[in-house]
Tab-separated table of C-alpha atoms in Angstrom:
chain	number	residue	atom	x	y	z
A	245	MET	CA	-14.162	17.420	79.000
A	246	LEU	CA	-12.156	15.245	76.594
A	247	SER	CA	-10.305	17.263	73.953
A	248	PRO	CA	-7.924	15.107	71.855
A	249	GLU	CA	-5.296	16.880	69.771
A	250	ASN	CA	-5.568	14.601	66.754
A	251	GLU	CA	-7.821	12.149	64.977
A	252	ALA	CA	-6.025	9.074	66.301
A	253	GLY	CA	-6.468	10.276	69.853
A	254	ALA	CA	-10.180	10.749	69.263
A	255	ALA	CA	-10.465	7.225	67.855
A	256	ASP	CA	-8.702	5.795	70.921
A	257	ILE	CA	-11.099	7.581	73.267
A	258	ILE	CA	-14.157	6.409	71.332
A	259	ARG	CA	-12.984	2.798	71.267
A	260	ASP	CA	-12.387	2.942	75.005
A	261	TYR	CA	-15.899	4.268	75.637
A	262	VAL	CA	-17.470	1.647	73.356
A	263	GLU	CA	-15.657	-1.164	75.154
A	264	SER	CA	-16.710	0.122	78.574
A	265	GLY	CA	-20.323	0.774	77.550
A	266	ARG	CA	-20.149	4.498	78.251
A	267	SER	CA	-21.606	7.313	76.158
A	268	LEU	CA	-20.242	10.615	74.827
A	269	GLU	CA	-21.699	14.039	74.253
A	270	ILE	CA	-20.142	15.339	71.006
A	271	ILE	CA	-19.445	19.069	70.701
A	272	GLY	CA	-17.286	21.510	68.783
A	273	GLY	CA	-17.077	24.958	70.353
A	274	ASN	CA	-20.345	24.299	72.238
A	275	THR	CA	-21.826	27.586	71.022
A	276	ARG	CA	-25.144	25.823	70.306
A	277	SER	CA	-25.421	24.454	73.840
A	278	GLY	CA	-29.080	23.852	74.627
A	279	PHE	CA	-29.979	23.290	70.978
A	280	GLY	CA	-31.790	19.985	70.440
A	281	ASN	CA	-33.077	17.511	72.988
A	282	ARG	CA	-31.317	16.935	76.274
A	283	VAL	CA	-28.233	14.714	76.038
A	284	GLU	CA	-27.433	12.398	78.922
A	285	ALA	CA	-23.876	11.139	78.485
A	286	ASP	CA	-21.019	9.969	80.682
A	287	ALA	CA	-18.491	12.466	79.279
A	288	THR	CA	-18.094	15.228	76.712
A	289	LEU	CA	-15.831	14.847	73.664
A	290	SER	CA	-14.850	18.091	71.939
A	291	SER	CA	-13.173	18.577	68.556
A	292	ARG	CA	-11.739	21.989	69.444
A	293	GLY	CA	-8.228	20.533	69.974
A	294	ILE	CA	-8.195	19.127	66.418
A	295	SER	CA	-7.644	22.458	64.718
A	296	GLY	CA	-5.959	24.084	61.756
A	297	ILE	CA	-6.387	24.713	58.040
A	298	VAL	CA	-4.962	21.698	56.205
A	299	ALA	CA	-5.080	22.915	52.598
A	300	TYR	CA	-6.332	26.014	50.841
A	301	ASN	CA	-5.546	27.168	47.337
A	302	PRO	CA	-7.765	30.135	46.440
A	303	ALA	CA	-7.440	29.298	42.739
A	304	GLU	CA	-9.156	25.968	43.384
A	305	MET	CA	-11.854	27.563	45.594
A	306	VAL	CA	-11.685	24.579	47.959
A	307	MET	CA	-10.568	24.489	51.586
A	308	THR	CA	-9.757	21.558	53.865
A	309	ALA	CA	-9.768	22.258	57.597
A	310	LYS	CA	-9.726	20.200	60.756
A	311	ALA	CA	-13.103	20.106	62.442
A	312	GLY	CA	-12.111	22.116	65.523
A	313	THR	CA	-10.806	25.065	63.503
A	314	PRO	CA	-12.556	28.271	64.651
A	315	VAL	CA	-14.937	29.708	62.055
A	316	ALA	CA	-13.218	33.078	62.593
A	317	GLU	CA	-9.895	31.576	61.447
A	318	VAL	CA	-11.534	30.107	58.352
A	319	GLU	CA	-13.266	33.388	57.519
A	320	ALA	CA	-10.036	35.369	57.988
A	321	ALA	CA	-8.191	33.129	55.528
A	322	LEU	CA	-11.021	33.368	53.023
A	323	SER	CA	-11.349	37.135	53.434
A	324	ALA	CA	-7.641	37.610	52.679
A	325	ALA	CA	-8.258	35.913	49.333
A	326	ARG	CA	-11.589	37.737	48.793
A	327	GLN	CA	-13.560	34.533	49.120
A	328	MET	CA	-16.390	33.331	51.350
A	329	MET	CA	-18.619	30.500	52.455
A	330	ALA	CA	-21.624	31.166	50.226
A	331	PHE	CA	-24.111	29.658	52.692
A	332	GLU	CA	-23.479	32.386	55.310
A	333	PRO	CA	-23.337	30.330	58.543
A	334	MET	CA	-25.029	32.109	61.429
A	335	ASP	CA	-23.418	32.732	64.782
A	336	HIS	CA	-25.711	31.285	67.478
A	337	ARG	CA	-23.941	32.756	70.517
A	338	ALA	CA	-26.124	35.803	71.127
A	339	LEU	CA	-29.310	33.900	70.354
A	340	MET	CA	-28.473	30.947	72.607
A	341	GLY	CA	-26.686	32.930	75.312
A	342	THR	CA	-23.458	30.953	74.899
A	343	LYS	CA	-19.769	31.786	74.695
A	344	GLY	CA	-16.718	30.191	73.120
A	345	GLU	CA	-15.748	29.947	69.462
A	346	PRO	CA	-17.882	28.327	66.744
A	347	THR	CA	-15.974	25.611	64.871
A	348	ILE	CA	-16.110	24.722	61.198
A	349	GLY	CA	-16.950	21.123	62.081
A	350	GLY	CA	-19.875	22.331	64.163
A	351	VAL	CA	-21.157	24.389	61.233
A	352	PHE	CA	-21.396	21.317	59.018
A	353	ALA	CA	-22.546	18.968	61.783
A	354	ALA	CA	-25.541	21.260	62.324
A	355	ASN	CA	-25.881	22.234	58.618
A	356	VAL	CA	-25.896	25.906	59.641
A	357	SER	CA	-27.090	28.064	56.744
A	358	GLY	CA	-28.015	31.742	56.466
A	359	PRO	CA	-30.004	34.107	54.210
A	360	ARG	CA	-28.271	33.113	50.954
A	361	ARG	CA	-29.195	29.470	51.462
A	362	TYR	CA	-32.260	29.524	49.189
A	363	VAL	CA	-30.176	30.607	46.178
A	364	ALA	CA	-26.696	29.236	47.033
A	365	GLY	CA	-27.657	26.038	48.842
A	366	ALA	CA	-27.209	24.890	52.421
A	367	ALA	CA	-23.927	24.151	54.175
A	368	ARG	CA	-24.189	20.484	53.125
A	369	ASP	CA	-24.320	21.550	49.468
A	370	SER	CA	-20.830	23.053	49.788
A	371	LEU	CA	-19.408	20.030	51.614
A	372	LEU	CA	-17.193	17.865	49.371
A	373	GLY	CA	-15.393	15.523	51.748
A	374	ILE	CA	-15.098	14.537	55.388
A	375	ARG	CA	-13.075	12.473	57.815
A	376	PHE	CA	-14.780	11.174	60.933
A	377	VAL	CA	-14.627	8.502	63.602
A	378	ASN	CA	-17.650	6.207	63.734
A	379	GLY	CA	-19.219	4.609	66.783
A	380	LYS	CA	-16.830	1.652	66.563
A	381	GLY	CA	-13.758	3.877	66.809
A	382	GLU	CA	-12.971	3.419	63.090
A	383	ILE	CA	-11.585	6.343	61.068
A	384	ILE	CA	-13.664	6.884	57.920
A	385	LYS	CA	-12.863	9.049	54.890
A	386	ALA	CA	-15.624	9.973	52.456
A	387	GLY	CA	-15.795	12.263	49.437
A	388	GLY	CA	-12.916	14.296	48.036
A	389	ARG	CA	-11.795	17.756	46.951
A	390	VAL	CA	-13.929	17.953	43.791
A	391	MET	CA	-17.634	17.337	43.297
A	392	LYS	CA	-17.072	14.864	40.443
A	393	ASN	CA	-15.389	12.529	42.920
A	394	VAL	CA	-18.590	10.843	44.090
A	395	THR	CA	-16.902	8.226	46.265
A	396	GLY	CA	-18.703	8.406	49.596
A	397	LEU	CA	-20.607	11.531	48.581
A	398	ASP	CA	-23.889	10.320	50.097
A	399	LEU	CA	-22.090	9.684	53.386
A	400	VAL	CA	-20.786	13.258	53.277
A	401	LYS	CA	-24.320	14.620	52.979
A	402	LEU	CA	-25.547	12.216	55.642
A	403	LEU	CA	-23.176	13.498	58.329
A	404	ALA	CA	-24.089	17.130	57.568
A	405	GLY	CA	-26.989	18.005	59.832
A	406	SER	CA	-26.651	14.879	61.995
A	407	PHE	CA	-25.649	16.945	65.075
A	408	GLY	CA	-22.906	14.555	66.125
A	409	THR	CA	-25.230	11.568	66.423
A	410	LEU	CA	-23.619	9.495	63.650
A	411	GLY	CA	-19.921	10.242	63.974
A	412	PHE	CA	-17.226	12.493	65.383
A	413	LEU	CA	-16.093	14.826	62.593
A	414	THR	CA	-12.334	15.415	62.421
A	415	GLU	CA	-11.877	17.103	59.025
A	416	VAL	CA	-14.032	18.803	56.390
A	417	THR	CA	-13.389	19.799	52.771
A	418	PHE	CA	-15.721	22.361	51.289
A	419	ARG	CA	-16.247	24.610	48.308
A	420	VAL	CA	-15.911	28.407	48.613
A	421	LEU	CA	-16.820	31.242	46.260
A	422	PRO	CA	-15.505	34.731	45.462
A	423	THR	CA	-16.862	37.482	47.702
A	424	PRO	CA	-19.075	39.835	45.664
A	425	PRO	CA	-17.205	43.165	45.403
A	426	ALA	CA	-20.410	45.194	45.748
A	427	GLN	CA	-23.819	44.856	47.315
A	428	THR	CA	-26.905	46.916	48.033
A	429	THR	CA	-30.326	46.288	49.506
A	430	LEU	CA	-33.614	47.638	48.189
A	431	LEU	CA	-35.933	48.427	51.098
A	432	ILE	CA	-39.680	48.738	50.556
A	433	SER	CA	-41.597	50.171	53.503
A	434	GLY	CA	-45.070	49.619	54.882
A	435	LEU	CA	-46.121	46.285	53.380
A	436	GLU	CA	-48.322	43.855	55.278
A	437	ASP	CA	-47.050	40.293	55.562
A	438	ASP	CA	-49.180	38.923	52.700
A	439	ALA	CA	-48.250	41.756	50.335
A	440	ALA	CA	-44.588	41.370	51.252
A	441	THR	CA	-44.749	37.667	50.385
A	442	ASN	CA	-46.041	38.547	46.922
A	443	VAL	CA	-43.358	41.208	46.458
A	444	MET	CA	-40.559	38.812	47.389
A	445	ALA	CA	-41.932	36.209	44.980
A	446	ALA	CA	-42.147	38.815	42.219
A	447	ALA	CA	-38.577	39.956	42.879
A	448	MET	CA	-37.278	36.396	42.710
A	449	ALA	CA	-39.034	35.927	39.377
A	450	THR	CA	-37.100	38.788	37.775
A	451	SER	CA	-33.665	38.572	36.139
A	452	THR	CA	-32.120	40.821	38.808
A	453	GLU	CA	-30.562	37.896	40.746
A	454	VAL	CA	-31.757	38.727	44.243
A	455	SER	CA	-29.507	36.975	46.807
A	456	GLY	CA	-31.511	37.773	49.928
A	457	ALA	CA	-35.237	38.316	50.474
A	458	ALA	CA	-36.653	38.960	53.926
A	459	HIS	CA	-39.611	40.698	55.528
A	460	LEU	CA	-39.274	42.466	58.877
A	461	PRO	CA	-42.679	43.365	60.364
A	462	GLU	CA	-43.074	46.539	62.403
A	463	SER	CA	-42.732	44.528	65.619
A	464	VAL	CA	-39.058	43.779	64.845
A	465	ARG	CA	-38.136	46.555	62.406
A	466	SER	CA	-36.736	48.852	65.115
A	467	ARG	CA	-34.347	46.132	66.285
A	468	PHE	CA	-32.344	46.232	63.053
A	469	LEU	CA	-29.687	48.842	62.163
A	470	ASN	CA	-30.086	50.466	65.597
A	471	GLY	CA	-33.629	51.523	64.755
A	472	SER	CA	-32.631	53.535	61.689
A	473	LEU	CA	-34.937	51.766	59.234
A	474	PRO	CA	-37.942	53.882	58.147
A	475	ASP	CA	-41.245	53.551	60.001
A	476	GLY	CA	-43.414	50.628	59.031
A	477	ALA	CA	-42.595	47.063	58.108
A	478	ALA	CA	-39.479	46.596	55.964
A	479	THR	CA	-39.261	44.239	52.992
A	480	VAL	CA	-35.593	43.909	52.036
A	481	LEU	CA	-34.067	42.552	48.830
A	482	ARG	CA	-30.304	42.113	48.476
A	483	LEU	CA	-28.302	42.295	45.247
A	484	GLU	CA	-24.606	41.402	44.948
A	485	GLY	CA	-21.928	41.314	42.258
A	486	LEU	CA	-19.761	43.680	40.245
A	487	PRO	CA	-20.488	47.362	41.002
A	488	ALA	CA	-21.861	48.274	37.567
A	489	SER	CA	-24.010	45.154	37.477
A	490	VAL	CA	-25.388	45.765	40.962
A	491	ASP	CA	-26.287	49.351	40.096
A	492	ALA	CA	-28.074	48.352	36.895
A	493	ARG	CA	-29.969	45.460	38.476
A	494	ALA	CA	-30.915	47.524	41.507
A	495	GLN	CA	-32.423	50.277	39.373
A	496	LYS	CA	-34.302	47.706	37.303
A	497	LEU	CA	-35.708	46.039	40.416
A	498	GLN	CA	-36.777	49.344	41.935
A	499	THR	CA	-38.540	50.286	38.713
A	500	ILE	CA	-40.415	46.991	38.597
A	501	LEU	CA	-41.555	47.313	42.219
A	502	SER	CA	-41.961	51.111	42.360
A	503	ALA	CA	-45.756	51.072	42.556
A	504	LEU	CA	-45.872	48.831	45.604
A	505	GLY	CA	-44.637	51.224	48.285
A	506	PRO	CA	-41.983	53.783	49.276
A	507	SER	CA	-38.501	52.442	48.629
A	508	ARG	CA	-34.870	53.362	49.051
A	509	PHE	CA	-31.463	51.711	48.865
A	510	LEU	CA	-29.167	50.864	51.739
A	511	ASP	CA	-25.466	51.456	51.131
A	512	ALA	CA	-22.998	48.578	51.221
A	513	ASP	CA	-22.119	48.973	54.912
A	514	GLU	CA	-25.750	49.207	56.012
A	515	SER	CA	-26.602	46.236	53.829
A	516	ARG	CA	-23.863	44.060	55.326
A	517	VAL	CA	-24.901	44.894	58.894
A	518	LEU	CA	-28.590	44.318	58.140
A	519	TRP	CA	-28.047	40.872	56.612
A	520	ARG	CA	-25.659	39.888	59.394
A	521	ASP	CA	-28.405	40.719	61.901
A	522	ILE	CA	-31.011	38.815	59.866
A	523	ARG	CA	-28.620	35.854	59.683
A	524	ASN	CA	-28.025	35.882	63.450
A	525	VAL	CA	-31.702	36.513	64.320
A	526	ALA	CA	-30.696	39.606	66.267
A	527	PRO	CA	-34.203	40.733	67.350
A	528	TYR	CA	-34.699	37.654	69.499
A	529	ALA	CA	-31.335	37.577	71.249
A	530	ALA	CA	-32.400	39.877	74.078
A	531	ASP	CA	-34.903	37.677	75.939
A	532	GLN	CA	-33.438	34.243	76.594
A	533	ALA	CA	-36.523	33.171	78.551
A	534	LYS	CA	-38.866	33.207	75.556
A	535	PRO	CA	-39.173	30.069	73.402
A	536	LEU	CA	-37.803	30.411	69.873
A	537	TRP	CA	-38.802	28.298	66.867
A	538	ARG	CA	-37.188	27.974	63.459
A	539	VAL	CA	-39.960	27.013	61.042
A	540	SER	CA	-39.538	26.077	57.386
A	541	VAL	CA	-42.627	26.029	55.154
A	542	ALA	CA	-43.485	26.837	51.542
A	543	PRO	CA	-42.666	30.549	50.946
A	544	SER	CA	-46.308	31.299	50.156
A	545	GLN	CA	-47.456	29.825	53.483
A	546	GLY	CA	-45.211	31.524	56.053
A	547	HIS	CA	-47.425	34.569	56.589
A	548	ARG	CA	-50.543	32.384	56.691
A	549	LEU	CA	-49.004	30.269	59.442
A	550	VAL	CA	-48.177	33.331	61.526
A	551	ALA	CA	-51.635	34.848	61.016
A	552	ALA	CA	-53.358	31.625	62.092
A	553	LEU	CA	-51.184	31.209	65.179
A	554	ARG	CA	-51.759	34.791	66.303
A	555	LEU	CA	-55.446	33.988	66.745
A	556	GLU	CA	-54.542	31.462	69.449
A	557	ALA	CA	-51.167	32.413	70.945
A	558	GLY	CA	-48.883	35.354	71.645
A	559	ILE	CA	-46.089	35.263	69.053
A	560	ASP	CA	-43.666	37.542	67.267
A	561	ALA	CA	-42.106	36.608	63.925
A	562	PHE	CA	-40.091	37.695	60.919
A	563	TYR	CA	-39.406	36.035	57.587
A	564	ASP	CA	-36.298	35.020	55.618
A	565	TRP	CA	-35.805	32.888	52.491
A	566	GLN	CA	-38.545	34.693	50.553
A	567	GLY	CA	-40.966	33.945	53.383
A	568	GLY	CA	-40.180	30.235	53.657
A	569	LEU	CA	-38.116	30.514	56.856
A	570	VAL	CA	-40.071	31.904	59.809
A	571	TRP	CA	-38.223	32.877	62.982
A	572	MET	CA	-40.935	32.722	65.612
A	573	GLN	CA	-40.700	33.781	69.255
A	574	MET	CA	-43.452	32.651	71.610
A	575	GLU	CA	-44.402	34.926	74.474
A	576	PHE	CA	-44.977	32.198	77.044
A	577	ASP	CA	-44.971	28.425	76.370
A	578	PRO	CA	-43.541	26.799	73.212
A	579	GLU	CA	-47.070	25.782	72.042
A	580	ALA	CA	-45.595	22.809	70.152
A	581	ASN	CA	-48.874	20.996	69.488
A	582	LEU	CA	-50.555	24.162	68.264
A	583	LEU	CA	-47.663	24.935	65.926
A	584	SER	CA	-47.547	21.389	64.563
A	585	ARG	CA	-51.294	21.388	63.903
A	586	HIS	CA	-51.167	24.601	61.893
A	587	ILE	CA	-48.109	23.505	59.922
A	588	ARG	CA	-49.939	20.324	58.862
A	589	ALA	CA	-53.035	22.327	57.941
A	590	LEU	CA	-50.962	24.448	55.552
A	591	GLY	CA	-49.432	21.512	53.700
A	592	GLY	CA	-46.546	20.578	55.965
A	593	GLY	CA	-43.096	21.835	56.849
A	594	HIS	CA	-40.463	21.525	59.549
A	595	SER	CA	-40.144	23.168	62.951
A	596	THR	CA	-37.169	23.156	65.298
A	597	LEU	CA	-37.240	24.430	68.872
A	598	LEU	CA	-33.969	26.309	69.294
A	599	ARG	CA	-34.499	27.766	72.719
A	600	ALA	CA	-36.792	27.324	75.713
A	601	LEU	CA	-36.568	27.163	79.497
A	602	PRO	CA	-35.985	23.608	80.788
A	603	ALA	CA	-39.406	23.486	82.425
A	604	SER	CA	-41.072	24.392	79.125
A	605	ARG	CA	-39.226	21.696	77.188
A	606	HIS	CA	-40.731	18.788	79.119
A	607	GLY	CA	-42.386	16.377	76.692
A	608	ILE	CA	-41.486	18.460	73.620
A	609	SER	CA	-39.162	17.175	70.897
A	610	ALA	CA	-36.832	19.881	69.617
A	611	PHE	CA	-36.949	18.387	66.115
A	612	GLU	CA	-39.891	17.683	63.837
A	613	PRO	CA	-41.032	14.071	64.411
A	614	LEU	CA	-40.253	11.828	61.434
A	615	VAL	CA	-42.855	9.805	59.581
A	616	ILE	CA	-42.653	6.059	60.215
A	617	ALA	CA	-40.615	5.180	57.104
A	618	GLU	CA	-38.092	8.001	57.689
A	619	ASP	CA	-37.780	7.103	61.360
A	620	GLU	CA	-37.055	3.471	60.539
A	621	LEU	CA	-34.426	4.472	57.969
A	622	SER	CA	-32.790	6.838	60.466
A	623	ARG	CA	-32.621	4.086	63.072
A	624	ARG	CA	-30.976	1.705	60.598
A	625	ILE	CA	-28.366	4.302	59.638
A	626	LYS	CA	-27.674	5.018	63.299
A	627	ALA	CA	-27.270	1.291	63.958
A	628	LYS	CA	-24.681	0.987	61.172
A	629	LEU	CA	-22.559	3.998	62.103
A	630	ASP	CA	-23.025	4.001	65.880
A	631	PRO	CA	-24.249	0.506	66.834
A	632	ALA	CA	-23.717	0.993	70.568
A	633	GLY	CA	-25.516	4.344	70.535
A	634	ILE	CA	-22.723	6.172	72.339
A	635	PHE	CA	-22.861	9.462	70.384
A	636	ASN	CA	-25.129	12.241	71.699
A	637	PRO	CA	-27.790	9.868	73.093
A	638	GLY	CA	-31.217	11.486	72.878
A	639	LYS	CA	-30.028	14.564	70.967
A	640	MET	CA	-32.348	14.081	67.988
A	641	GLY	CA	-34.841	11.697	69.600
A	642	PRO	CA	-35.050	8.521	71.660
A	643	ARG	CA	-31.889	6.448	71.973
């Protein structure tokens, strides 16, 4: 394990490995170990030693932190100023069966985004600037502390979600937002998946500013809030903001949806715990042996995908992002070809295999295969930033 204490040290290590023709596995806190395709590298390079908050002025709502800074340290600093990362990064440790501390660099390298993503944007949408070391051992700075500074902005977005295959992140600058002082969740019980999809779409079409919309079928409902949710499937709609505004919008939303099924409100504490568990995919953390897919499709198609797959395979699923994000646990094998076929039949989407036993992964790509034009573009970008191919070889596809 190589863990430099500063950016210059990381650059020295990378140059040495380039010159000797050796490869590097790039990690932060390694809490997503097992995510992606198998990496075969000569050594592991971690950013966890490059840590600390560099600059944070709450009035500017922008933070700069070194890539190895623990997410917990970032969240503590933001919480003290009543601010937050709007994209709600999930904690993969329980789901992946890993330990350690998630790092802020890892969050952006994997573009980790939670339930608020479909209204507040993904992690990459909050990222303003980066520093990283490329595959030649050169230190690169891109972006800045304000969005209007577009210098290198495309490069900033490019590194977000590249899983350490294009560069070794050393510093990130990102936008933060005030933490809503109040929140509640409207829970509607007993809806089937198709009806719940329509309800979530109707809720999003109102002026009530729903910031979270998820559907928890009966198969997973008991695994949230220690089983305290009412019997039947639960369709949950979150509202956040000033207390008086939340109360007024919540009552309006309940009135609009009152004819669709029994409903009640969760208090602020229950709401926070529920959405944390949705964010961290809590129902599927218990059985590490079962394959787990993260599938993104059009919100109107999520329930159709699940219904079609259930005719041919044993699966369990729940829905986030108004139905457009399907967390899907297979009972036995990953069934990659079956899943891909049904996704194409419903107009397309993206699937990512988060978890599976090594024997089940053989011959399966963890990431959705790219079309020819996208694959060629990706290869050209990789060749420019990491010409020797030393970073995370095989992580997102063939070297």
